[in-house]
Coordinates of C-alpha atoms and ligand atoms in Angstrom, one line a residue:
M866 CA 34.8 91.9 145.7
K867 CA 35.3 88.2 145.8
K868 CA 36.9 85.9 148.3
Q869 CA 39.5 83.5 147.1
K870 CA 40.7 80.6 149.1
I871 CA 44.4 79.7 148.9
G872 CA 45.9 76.7 150.6
F873 CA 48.1 73.7 150.2
E874 CA 48.3 70.0 150.9
L875 CA 50.4 69.0 153.8
S876 CA 51.7 65.5 154.0
V877 CA 51.7 64.2 157.6
Y878 CA 53.8 61.2 158.7
D879 CA 53.3 59.5 162.0
R880 CA 56.7 57.8 161.9
K881 CA 60.1 58.6 160.4
E882 CA 60.1 55.1 158.9
D883 CA 57.2 56.1 156.6
L884 CA 59.5 58.5 154.7
S885 CA 61.5 57.5 151.7
Q886 CA 65.1 56.3 152.3
I887 CA 66.6 59.5 151.2
E888 CA 64.2 61.6 153.2
Q889 CA 65.0 59.5 156.3
K890 CA 68.7 60.1 155.7
L891 CA 68.2 63.8 155.2
L892 CA 66.2 64.0 158.4
S893 CA 68.9 62.1 160.3
E894 CA 71.5 64.6 159.0
A895 CA 69.3 67.5 160.4
E896 CA 68.9 65.7 163.7
E897 CA 72.7 65.2 163.9
A898 CA 73.3 68.8 163.0
R899 CA 70.9 70.2 165.6
E900 CA 73.0 68.6 168.3
N901 CA 75.9 70.8 167.3
A902 CA 73.8 74.0 167.4
Y903 CA 75.3 76.9 169.4
A904 CA 72.2 77.9 171.4
P905 CA 73.3 78.9 174.9
Y906 CA 70.8 81.7 175.2
S907 CA 67.5 80.0 174.0
N908 CA 68.5 76.4 174.7
F909 CA 66.5 75.7 171.5
K910 CA 68.6 73.8 169.0
V911 CA 67.7 73.5 165.3
G912 CA 69.4 71.5 162.6
A913 CA 68.8 71.8 158.9
A914 CA 70.0 69.6 156.0
V915 CA 69.8 70.6 152.4
L916 CA 69.6 67.9 149.7
L917 CA 71.0 68.8 146.2
E918 CA 70.2 67.2 142.9
N919 CA 73.8 66.0 142.7
G920 CA 73.2 64.0 145.9
E921 CA 75.3 66.3 148.2
I922 CA 73.9 67.2 151.6
V923 CA 74.7 70.5 153.2
I924 CA 74.0 71.0 156.9
G925 CA 73.5 74.0 159.2
N926 CA 72.5 74.7 162.7
N927 CA 71.5 77.8 164.7
Q928 CA 74.3 80.0 165.8
E929 CA 73.4 82.4 168.6
N930 CA 75.2 85.5 169.8
A931 CA 75.3 87.5 173.1
S932 CA 74.0 90.3 171.0
Y933 CA 70.8 88.4 170.2
P934 CA 70.0 89.7 166.7
S935 CA 73.5 88.8 165.5
G936 CA 72.7 85.1 165.6
L937 CA 71.4 83.1 162.6
C938 CA 68.8 80.3 162.2
A939 CA 69.8 76.8 161.1
E940 CA 68.0 77.1 157.8
R941 CA 69.8 80.2 156.7
V942 CA 73.2 78.9 157.8
A943 CA 72.5 75.8 155.6
I944 CA 71.0 77.6 152.6
F945 CA 73.6 80.3 152.5
Q946 CA 76.4 77.7 152.8
T947 CA 74.7 75.8 149.9
G948 CA 74.6 78.9 147.8
A949 CA 78.3 79.6 148.6
K950 CA 79.5 76.1 148.0
Y951 CA 77.2 74.8 145.2
P952 CA 76.1 77.9 143.2
G953 CA 73.8 76.9 140.4
V954 CA 73.1 73.3 141.7
T955 CA 69.4 72.7 142.1
I956 CA 68.1 72.2 145.7
K957 CA 65.6 69.4 146.1
S958 CA 64.7 69.4 149.7
I959 CA 65.4 70.7 153.2
A960 CA 64.9 68.8 156.4
I961 CA 64.5 70.7 159.7
S962 CA 64.6 69.3 163.2
A963 CA 64.3 71.0 166.5
T964 CA 65.0 70.1 170.1
S965 CA 65.2 71.9 173.4
N966 CA 67.4 71.5 176.5
D967 CA 64.4 72.5 178.6
Y968 CA 61.4 70.4 177.3
V969 CA 60.5 67.8 174.7
V970 CA 59.7 69.3 171.3
D971 CA 56.8 67.0 170.2
K972 CA 55.6 68.9 167.2
P973 CA 57.2 69.8 163.9
A974 CA 59.0 73.2 163.9
G975 CA 58.3 75.4 160.8
P976 CA 60.9 77.8 159.6
C977 CA 60.6 81.4 160.8
G978 CA 59.4 84.1 158.3
N979 CA 62.9 85.3 157.6
C980 CA 64.1 81.8 156.7
R981 CA 61.0 81.2 154.5
Q982 CA 61.9 84.4 152.6
S983 CA 65.6 83.4 152.4
I984 CA 64.8 79.9 151.1
I985 CA 62.1 81.0 148.6
E986 CA 64.8 83.2 146.9
Y987 CA 66.5 80.0 145.8
E988 CA 63.2 78.3 144.8
Q989 CA 62.4 81.3 142.6
K990 CA 65.9 81.4 141.2
Q991 CA 66.0 77.7 140.2
K992 CA 62.4 77.7 139.0
S993 CA 61.7 74.4 140.7
P994 CA 60.2 73.6 144.1
I995 CA 62.1 72.9 147.2
S996 CA 60.3 70.5 149.5
L997 CA 60.4 70.9 153.3
L998 CA 60.5 68.2 155.9
L999 CA 59.6 69.6 159.4
S1000 CA 60.1 67.8 162.6
G1001 CA 60.5 68.1 166.4
E1002 CA 62.4 65.4 168.3
K1003 CA 59.3 63.2 168.4
G1004 CA 55.8 63.2 167.1
Q1005 CA 54.6 63.8 163.6
I1006 CA 56.6 64.9 160.6
F1007 CA 55.2 67.4 158.1
K1008 CA 56.2 67.6 154.5
C1009 CA 55.4 70.6 152.3
D1010 CA 56.1 70.2 148.5
S1011 CA 57.2 73.8 148.0
V1012 CA 58.4 76.8 150.1
A1013 CA 55.8 78.8 148.3
D1014 CA 53.1 76.7 150.1
I1015 CA 54.1 78.2 153.4
L1016 CA 54.9 81.7 152.1
P1017 CA 51.8 82.7 150.1
L1018 CA 51.9 86.0 148.3
A1019 CA 55.7 86.0 148.7
F1020 CA 57.8 89.0 147.7
S1021 CA 60.2 88.3 144.8
N1022 CA 62.6 90.1 142.5
S1023 CA 59.7 90.5 140.0
F1024 CA 58.6 93.5 142.1
L1025 CA 62.0 95.2 141.7
T1026 CA 61.5 96.0 138.0
D1027 CA 58.4 96.9 136.0
S1028 CA 59.0 94.1 133.4
Ligands
LIG230 N1 65.6 79.1 165.1 C1 66.1 78.5 164.0 O1 67.2 78.1 163.9 N2 65.2 78.3 163.0 C2 63.9 78.8 162.9 O2 63.3 78.7 161.9 C3 63.3 79.3 164.1 C4 64.2 79.6 165.2 C5 66.5 79.4 166.2 C6 66.9 80.9 166.3 C7 67.3 80.9 167.8 O3 68.7 80.5 167.9 C8 66.5 79.8 168.4 O4 66.0 79.0 167.4 C9 65.3 80.4 169.2 O5 64.5 81.2 168.5

């Protein structure tokens, strides 16, 4: 038996202004989107903005339901809309921003496990990394260079055949 360390480098930004222009714009789109979230049950509003290689930005926000499991996270609303509207166009980056009606979200919100799995499907399909910008409404901003960084040992379609 041997132990193997796996890990990744996280970029940490103290201020939004330290991001590149396009990253700032993407994050602003996520912040704007989160304000339109439909989250009457959790009061926790999330916005996501997907940047494509053609320069288009696709947004999403969480959509809740009185039957709780029927709702959907912001990231999946955004990534599925991207797949529907721009099939085959390479995804460069996704910005995520979270706020709450009840308290100040002062740390970056990472995507839930289901969203990580949903996003990595596209990363595997396009064979190029999708970077993630994670933020709250204030405080630090985290950047991951690839979804694979935050979903180690991910399941993929390679397991569905023996080739
Ligand atoms: N939520 C997201 O939109 N994205 C995540 O990655 C985590 C959680 C939403 C789902 C639900 O509407 C609310 O936040 C509270 O869990």
